[in-house]
Short mmCIF file of C-alpha atoms in Angstrom, two decimals:
data_model
loop_
_atom_site.label_atom_id
_atom_site.label_comp_id
_atom_site.label_asym_id
_atom_site.label_seq_id
_atom_site.Cartn_x
_atom_site.Cartn_y
_atom_site.Cartn_z
CA MET A 12 -31.51 -51.17 2.16
CA ASN A 13 -34.12 -52.64 4.30
CA SER A 14 -33.45 -52.42 8.04
CA LEU A 15 -33.79 -55.86 10.30
CA THR A 16 -35.28 -55.55 13.42
CA ASN A 17 -32.97 -54.78 16.73
CA ASN A 18 -34.69 -55.33 19.66
CA LYS A 19 -32.33 -54.55 22.83
CA GLU A 20 -33.37 -58.05 24.19
CA ASN A 21 -31.89 -59.80 20.60
CA VAL A 22 -27.87 -60.37 20.39
CA THR A 23 -27.25 -58.85 16.86
CA THR A 24 -24.88 -61.74 15.22
CA ILE A 25 -22.63 -61.79 12.51
CA LYS A 26 -25.24 -63.61 10.61
CA ASP A 27 -27.57 -60.57 10.90
CA VAL A 28 -24.62 -58.33 9.55
CA ALA A 29 -24.25 -60.75 6.54
CA GLN A 30 -28.52 -60.93 6.21
CA LEU A 31 -28.35 -56.87 6.36
CA ALA A 32 -25.69 -56.64 3.76
CA GLY A 33 -26.96 -59.17 1.21
CA VAL A 34 -23.62 -60.81 1.20
CA GLY A 35 -22.15 -63.92 3.02
CA MET A 36 -20.92 -64.70 6.42
CA GLY A 37 -17.30 -65.09 4.94
CA THR A 38 -17.31 -61.77 3.21
CA VAL A 39 -18.35 -60.30 6.99
CA SER A 40 -15.48 -62.07 8.21
CA ARG A 41 -13.05 -60.80 5.64
CA VAL A 42 -14.47 -57.04 5.82
CA VAL A 43 -14.43 -56.89 10.02
CA ASN A 44 -10.86 -58.49 10.30
CA GLY A 45 -9.07 -56.75 6.66
CA LYS A 46 -7.91 -60.11 5.62
CA GLY A 47 -9.12 -61.14 2.27
CA SER A 48 -10.14 -59.96 -1.06
CA VAL A 49 -13.89 -57.97 -1.10
CA SER A 50 -15.14 -56.02 -3.59
CA PRO A 51 -15.37 -52.03 -2.49
CA ALA A 52 -19.13 -52.22 -3.15
CA LYS A 53 -20.03 -55.51 -0.57
CA VAL A 54 -17.18 -53.74 2.27
CA GLU A 55 -19.49 -50.44 1.68
CA ARG A 56 -23.08 -52.33 2.22
CA VAL A 57 -20.83 -54.88 5.13
CA LYS A 58 -19.60 -51.40 6.87
CA GLN A 59 -23.13 -49.98 6.24
CA ALA A 60 -25.16 -52.94 8.29
CA ILE A 61 -22.17 -52.89 11.05
CA GLU A 62 -23.23 -49.41 12.10
CA GLU A 63 -27.12 -49.30 11.41
CA LEU A 64 -27.09 -52.57 13.76
CA GLY A 65 -24.99 -51.81 16.12
CA PHE A 66 -22.77 -54.82 15.68
CA ARG A 67 -19.65 -55.80 18.08
CA PRO A 68 -17.89 -58.41 17.45
CA SER A 69 -18.21 -60.88 20.41
CA HIS A 70 -15.20 -63.07 21.36
CA ALA A 71 -16.42 -65.84 20.32
CA ALA A 72 -17.70 -64.31 17.10
CA ARG A 73 -14.31 -63.13 16.53
CA SER A 74 -12.73 -66.39 16.63
CA LEU A 75 -15.25 -67.77 14.49
CA MET A 76 -14.53 -65.14 11.84
CA SER A 77 -10.72 -65.26 12.25
CA GLY A 78 -9.69 -68.90 13.19
CA SER A 79 -8.09 -67.81 16.65
CA THR A 80 -9.36 -67.32 19.64
CA LYS A 81 -6.29 -65.11 20.79
CA MET A 82 -6.09 -67.53 23.86
CA ILE A 83 -2.68 -69.26 24.89
CA GLY A 84 -3.05 -71.92 27.27
CA VAL A 85 -0.34 -72.96 29.88
CA TYR A 86 -0.31 -76.08 32.46
CA ILE A 87 1.43 -76.15 35.32
CA PRO A 88 1.38 -79.15 37.74
CA GLY A 89 0.10 -77.15 41.00
CA LEU A 90 0.23 -73.94 42.06
CA ALA A 91 1.76 -74.45 45.82
CA GLY A 92 5.04 -72.69 46.35
CA THR A 93 6.69 -69.73 44.98
CA PHE A 94 8.23 -71.14 41.93
CA PHE A 95 5.18 -70.93 39.09
CA THR A 96 3.50 -67.33 40.19
CA PRO A 97 6.35 -65.60 38.49
CA LEU A 98 7.15 -67.26 35.38
CA LEU A 99 2.99 -67.04 35.05
CA ALA A 100 3.28 -63.30 35.38
CA SER A 101 6.38 -63.29 32.99
CA ILE A 102 4.20 -65.27 30.24
CA GLU A 103 1.17 -62.48 31.21
CA GLN A 104 3.28 -59.87 30.18
CA VAL A 105 4.05 -61.22 26.96
CA LEU A 106 1.04 -61.94 25.85
CA ARG A 107 -1.09 -59.09 26.94
CA GLU A 108 1.51 -56.90 25.02
CA VAL A 109 0.49 -58.53 21.82
CA GLY A 110 -2.74 -58.43 22.40
CA LEU A 111 -3.52 -62.19 23.86
CA ASN A 112 -5.02 -64.15 26.79
CA MET A 113 -3.69 -66.42 28.84
CA VAL A 114 -5.74 -69.35 30.27
CA VAL A 115 -4.26 -71.53 32.98
CA ALA A 116 -4.75 -75.84 33.67
CA PHE A 117 -3.41 -77.30 36.33
CA GLY A 118 -2.58 -81.03 37.17
CA ALA A 119 -5.63 -82.53 38.92
CA GLY A 120 -7.80 -85.69 38.86
CA ALA A 121 -6.86 -89.24 38.44
CA GLY A 122 -3.47 -90.84 36.54
CA ASP A 123 -0.22 -90.19 37.39
CA ALA A 124 1.67 -86.91 36.90
CA ARG A 125 2.21 -87.86 32.82
CA ARG A 126 -1.31 -88.84 32.65
CA GLN A 127 -2.19 -85.48 34.12
CA THR A 128 -0.37 -83.30 32.09
CA VAL A 129 -1.40 -84.84 28.83
CA ASP A 130 -5.46 -84.39 30.46
CA GLY A 131 -4.68 -80.88 31.31
CA ILE A 132 -3.04 -80.01 27.66
CA GLU A 133 -6.19 -81.67 26.13
CA LEU A 134 -8.47 -79.62 28.40
CA LEU A 135 -6.80 -76.24 27.13
CA MET A 136 -7.31 -77.27 23.37
CA GLU A 137 -11.10 -78.24 24.13
CA ARG A 138 -11.17 -74.55 25.50
CA GLY A 139 -10.04 -73.40 22.23
CA CYS A 140 -6.56 -72.28 23.15
CA ASP A 141 -4.28 -71.28 20.03
CA GLY A 142 -1.32 -72.96 21.60
CA VAL A 143 -0.17 -74.30 24.74
CA VAL A 144 2.55 -73.47 27.01
CA VAL A 145 3.68 -76.74 29.05
CA LEU A 146 5.63 -76.21 32.28
CA SER A 147 6.11 -79.61 33.53
CA ASN A 148 9.13 -82.26 32.75
CA PHE A 149 6.26 -85.12 32.89
CA LEU A 150 5.48 -85.58 29.42
CA SER A 151 6.70 -88.56 26.84
CA ASP A 152 7.71 -89.05 23.27
CA LYS A 153 5.21 -91.36 23.49
CA ASP A 154 2.69 -88.93 24.21
CA ILE A 155 3.33 -86.16 20.81
CA PRO A 156 1.97 -88.26 18.10
CA GLY A 157 -1.32 -88.28 19.73
CA LEU A 158 -1.04 -84.64 20.45
CA LYS A 159 0.08 -83.74 17.26
CA LYS A 160 -3.55 -85.44 15.70
CA ARG A 161 -5.28 -82.73 17.62
CA HIS A 162 -3.16 -79.96 15.88
CA CYS A 163 -1.38 -79.26 19.10
CA HIS A 164 0.60 -76.25 18.44
CA MET A 165 3.11 -76.71 21.70
CA VAL A 166 6.10 -75.64 23.38
CA VAL A 167 7.37 -77.74 26.41
CA MET A 168 9.44 -75.96 28.87
CA ASN A 169 12.09 -77.84 31.14
CA GLN A 170 12.20 -80.77 29.45
CA TYR A 171 13.89 -82.34 25.95
CA LEU A 172 11.70 -85.06 24.18
CA LYS A 173 13.63 -86.29 20.97
CA SER A 174 10.07 -86.07 18.91
CA ILE A 175 9.93 -82.70 19.07
CA PRO A 176 13.26 -80.92 20.02
CA ASP A 177 12.45 -77.56 18.60
CA GLN A 178 9.69 -77.23 20.88
CA CYS A 179 11.41 -77.69 23.51
CA PHE A 180 13.32 -75.19 25.94
CA THR A 181 15.26 -75.95 28.90
CA ILE A 182 18.59 -75.99 30.20
CA ASP A 183 21.71 -78.22 31.66
CA HIS A 184 20.56 -79.26 34.88
CA ARG A 185 23.78 -81.65 35.53
CA GLN A 186 25.79 -78.12 34.93
CA GLY A 187 23.82 -76.81 37.74
CA GLY A 188 24.36 -79.25 40.07
CA VAL A 189 28.54 -78.88 39.00
CA LEU A 190 28.34 -75.33 39.70
CA ALA A 191 26.79 -75.94 43.17
CA ALA A 192 29.20 -78.48 44.01
CA ARG A 193 32.07 -76.50 42.55
CA ALA A 194 31.07 -73.36 44.73
CA LEU A 195 31.44 -75.50 48.26
CA LEU A 196 34.68 -77.00 47.11
CA ASP A 197 36.24 -73.21 46.51
CA HIS A 198 35.23 -72.56 49.90
CA ARG A 199 36.62 -75.54 51.26
CA HIS A 200 33.66 -77.88 52.30
CA ARG A 201 34.34 -81.61 52.46
CA LYS A 202 31.56 -82.60 54.66
CA ILE A 203 28.57 -81.99 52.72
CA ALA A 204 25.08 -83.15 53.43
CA VAL A 205 22.15 -82.72 50.73
CA ILE A 206 18.20 -82.08 50.71
CA ALA A 207 16.95 -83.27 47.15
CA GLY A 208 13.78 -83.11 45.47
CA PRO A 209 11.68 -86.13 44.46
CA SER A 210 13.50 -88.80 42.33
CA THR A 211 10.74 -89.06 39.96
CA ILE A 212 11.53 -85.36 38.68
CA SER A 213 14.30 -85.60 36.22
CA ASP A 214 15.84 -82.50 36.14
CA ASN A 215 15.80 -83.19 39.91
CA VAL A 216 18.00 -86.06 38.97
CA GLU A 217 20.12 -84.53 36.59
CA ARG A 218 21.10 -81.80 39.45
CA ILE A 219 21.96 -84.19 42.09
CA ASN A 220 23.95 -86.54 39.62
CA GLY A 221 26.27 -83.17 38.70
CA PHE A 222 26.50 -82.04 41.87
CA LEU A 223 27.70 -85.66 43.08
CA GLY A 224 29.65 -86.15 40.36
CA GLU A 225 31.68 -83.47 41.08
CA LEU A 226 32.35 -84.06 44.38
CA ALA A 227 33.73 -87.49 43.97
CA ALA A 228 35.87 -85.95 41.09
CA ALA A 229 37.20 -83.65 44.07
CA GLY A 230 37.94 -86.87 45.84
CA ILE A 231 35.06 -87.33 48.13
CA ASN A 232 33.37 -90.36 48.93
CA THR A 233 29.67 -89.84 48.29
CA SER A 234 27.93 -93.27 49.26
CA LYS A 235 28.76 -91.81 53.01
CA MET A 236 27.03 -88.72 52.36
CA TRP A 237 23.67 -88.04 54.57
CA ILE A 238 20.72 -87.53 51.48
CA ALA A 239 17.34 -87.18 52.00
CA GLU A 240 14.45 -86.79 49.69
CA ARG A 241 11.99 -84.41 49.78
CA ASN A 242 8.71 -82.64 47.78
CA PHE A 243 10.60 -78.83 47.10
CA SER A 244 8.51 -77.35 49.81
CA ALA A 245 9.94 -75.05 52.47
CA GLN A 246 8.11 -77.37 55.37
CA GLY A 247 10.52 -80.55 53.00
CA GLY A 248 13.68 -78.66 53.62
CA TRP A 249 12.22 -77.73 57.41
CA ASP A 250 11.63 -81.36 58.32
CA ALA A 251 14.76 -82.50 56.40
CA ALA A 252 16.59 -79.79 58.30
CA CYS A 253 15.44 -81.36 61.91
CA GLU A 254 16.40 -84.95 60.52
CA LEU A 255 19.55 -83.82 59.63
CA LEU A 256 20.43 -82.33 62.98
CA ALA A 257 19.08 -85.21 65.04
CA SER A 258 20.83 -87.62 62.53
CA GLY A 259 24.47 -87.15 64.36
CA TYR A 260 25.83 -86.58 61.10
CA GLN A 261 28.52 -83.84 60.70
CA PHE A 262 28.80 -81.40 58.06
CA THR A 263 30.24 -77.83 57.23
CA ALA A 264 27.59 -77.08 54.33
CA LEU A 265 24.49 -78.29 52.95
CA PHE A 266 22.98 -78.35 49.48
CA CYS A 267 19.57 -78.29 48.74
CA ALA A 268 17.63 -78.82 44.97
CA ASN A 269 15.36 -75.85 45.58
CA ASP A 270 15.51 -72.42 46.76
CA GLU A 271 11.99 -73.15 48.90
CA MET A 272 13.89 -76.16 50.68
CA ALA A 273 16.80 -74.22 51.49
CA ILE A 274 14.79 -70.85 53.26
CA GLY A 275 12.91 -74.14 54.86
CA ALA A 276 15.98 -75.72 55.94
CA LEU A 277 17.87 -72.03 57.50
CA SER A 278 14.53 -71.31 59.19
CA TYR A 279 14.95 -74.52 61.23
CA PHE A 280 18.60 -74.05 61.97
CA GLN A 281 17.63 -70.49 63.30
CA LYS A 282 15.15 -72.54 65.62
CA MET A 283 17.55 -74.26 66.82
CA GLY A 284 20.70 -71.74 67.60
CA VAL A 285 22.62 -73.27 64.40
CA SER A 286 24.12 -69.75 62.78
CA ALA A 287 24.49 -69.88 58.77
CA PRO A 288 26.63 -69.02 57.11
CA ARG A 289 29.06 -69.20 60.32
CA ASP A 290 28.11 -73.10 61.66
CA VAL A 291 27.16 -74.28 58.25
CA SER A 292 26.84 -72.64 54.79
CA VAL A 293 23.60 -73.57 52.68
CA ILE A 294 23.40 -73.30 49.16
CA GLY A 295 19.88 -73.14 47.21
CA TYR A 296 18.75 -73.96 43.31
CA ASP A 297 16.65 -71.85 40.85
CA ASP A 298 17.29 -68.14 41.81
CA MET A 299 13.54 -67.47 42.45
CA PRO A 300 12.97 -64.25 43.85
CA ILE A 301 12.23 -64.88 47.43
CA ALA A 302 15.70 -66.12 47.53
CA GLU A 303 17.22 -62.30 47.99
CA PHE A 304 14.85 -61.74 50.79
CA SER A 305 15.57 -64.93 52.91
CA ALA A 306 17.63 -64.78 56.66
CA PRO A 307 20.78 -64.83 55.48
CA ARG A 308 20.09 -63.95 52.01
CA LEU A 309 20.82 -66.89 49.88
CA THR A 310 23.38 -68.39 47.86
CA THR A 311 21.85 -69.97 44.70
CA VAL A 312 22.15 -71.54 41.16
CA HIS A 313 21.45 -69.22 39.07
CA ILE A 314 18.82 -70.89 36.58
CA PRO A 315 17.60 -68.18 34.02
CA TRP A 316 13.84 -69.05 34.15
CA GLN A 317 12.66 -66.18 32.62
CA GLU A 318 14.63 -66.15 29.29
CA VAL A 319 13.68 -69.60 28.93
CA ILE A 320 10.18 -68.82 29.17
CA LEU A 321 10.70 -65.87 27.32
CA ASN A 322 11.70 -67.43 24.26
CA GLY A 323 9.63 -70.64 24.18
CA VAL A 324 6.43 -68.06 24.26
CA ASN A 325 8.19 -66.36 21.47
CA ALA A 326 8.63 -69.31 19.47
CA LEU A 327 4.78 -70.44 20.35
CA LEU A 328 3.48 -66.86 18.84
CA ASN A 329 5.93 -67.53 16.15
CA ASP A 330 4.22 -70.93 15.20
CA CYS A 331 0.36 -70.08 16.32
CA TYR A 332 0.34 -66.52 14.74
CA ASP A 333 3.04 -66.38 12.33
CA MET A 334 5.17 -63.83 14.62
CA HIS A 335 8.76 -63.06 13.76
CA ARG A 336 9.77 -62.50 17.30
CA PRO A 337 13.37 -63.80 18.32
CA VAL A 338 14.55 -66.71 19.79
CA GLU A 339 17.21 -68.18 21.72
CA ARG A 340 17.78 -71.43 22.76
CA ASN A 341 21.20 -71.62 24.71
CA PHE A 342 20.86 -70.41 28.30
CA GLN A 343 23.66 -69.46 30.45
CA ILE A 344 23.58 -71.05 34.26
CA SER A 345 25.69 -69.07 36.84
CA MET A 346 25.84 -69.04 40.48
CA THR A 347 24.59 -66.24 42.66
CA TYR A 348 26.68 -65.66 45.52
CA ARG A 349 25.01 -64.27 48.85
CA ASP A 350 25.58 -64.16 52.46
CA SER A 351 24.75 -67.93 52.84
CA LEU A 352 27.96 -69.03 51.90
CA MET A 353 31.65 -68.92 53.36
CA PRO A 354 34.51 -70.48 53.67
CA ALA A 355 34.18 -73.85 56.16
CA PRO A 356 34.94 -73.25 60.03
CA ALA A 357 38.02 -75.10 61.45
CA ARG A 358 35.86 -77.47 63.23
CA ARG A 359 33.28 -79.24 61.27
CA ARG A 360 29.61 -78.83 61.90
CA LYS A 361 27.97 -81.34 64.28
CA SER A 362 24.57 -82.02 65.10
CA VAL A 363 22.91 -80.57 68.06
#
């Protein structure tokens, strides 16, 4: 077998191996990946060529040979706050365990959140990702046909789309709001304030509607409740708490539509000498890791985000790589009771 010159300055490619072995590139690919039928004689020639040339397939070469990049894309709207970081860590851990890599894209550029989501998914596809995890609820059923034309393997977290029900993994946020309301009612709270998230975000609307609906069913006039809309940030919770105390509204409890706003509100109350939970009880939503370390430790609606993420990623791996990982679709919501909730005081909390 004649040897090809392999200077250190040159990079050995699959083409070089095929030429030296006297076979096609497809044959080399099948030998390297251990897939497909190749005669013993050709297998031996390819192996000799690989050894002689010192061929080590690059990531790009492996992708070309196998038709897979071994990369999974993840789209998130942004990385502000503490919500997405533990979810990304969970996805990364699962992918590493099966020999895959993660590529992350953020919402950016022109257009609204829906346009940014579609652009982000398309960017990950253009980068060669085998599949995409969408951690956003801004997609529309109208966007799906275009993504299907591009053969996009995708799962959507925290949103239900009628056109791809088997690719969606979410929970009942309305029930989460009901549980928060019931927790306050069970602790005899009747005068309640609310810090909601953006009204443009569907899961926020669901949890707030569930919360208000349960209070209304208990005879509370929700039309007279103090409700502010903020951006899911700790700063938003701080600012809303400032506005709440200055408003003159009397309250014994505060429901916040996520943990970060609840922690921001707790911090402002502490600054102003308002004791939680002695003067006012506070409930959050999500039960992210930070909730356990607030002062006081935050009572919150537990959303099993880790379970949602794991099962969604498992479904995507099954689709992309013909794996047989377990997939569950029913997720249990519950209350996590900590120190920020206690029975309503005899006298209602009044603004300072």
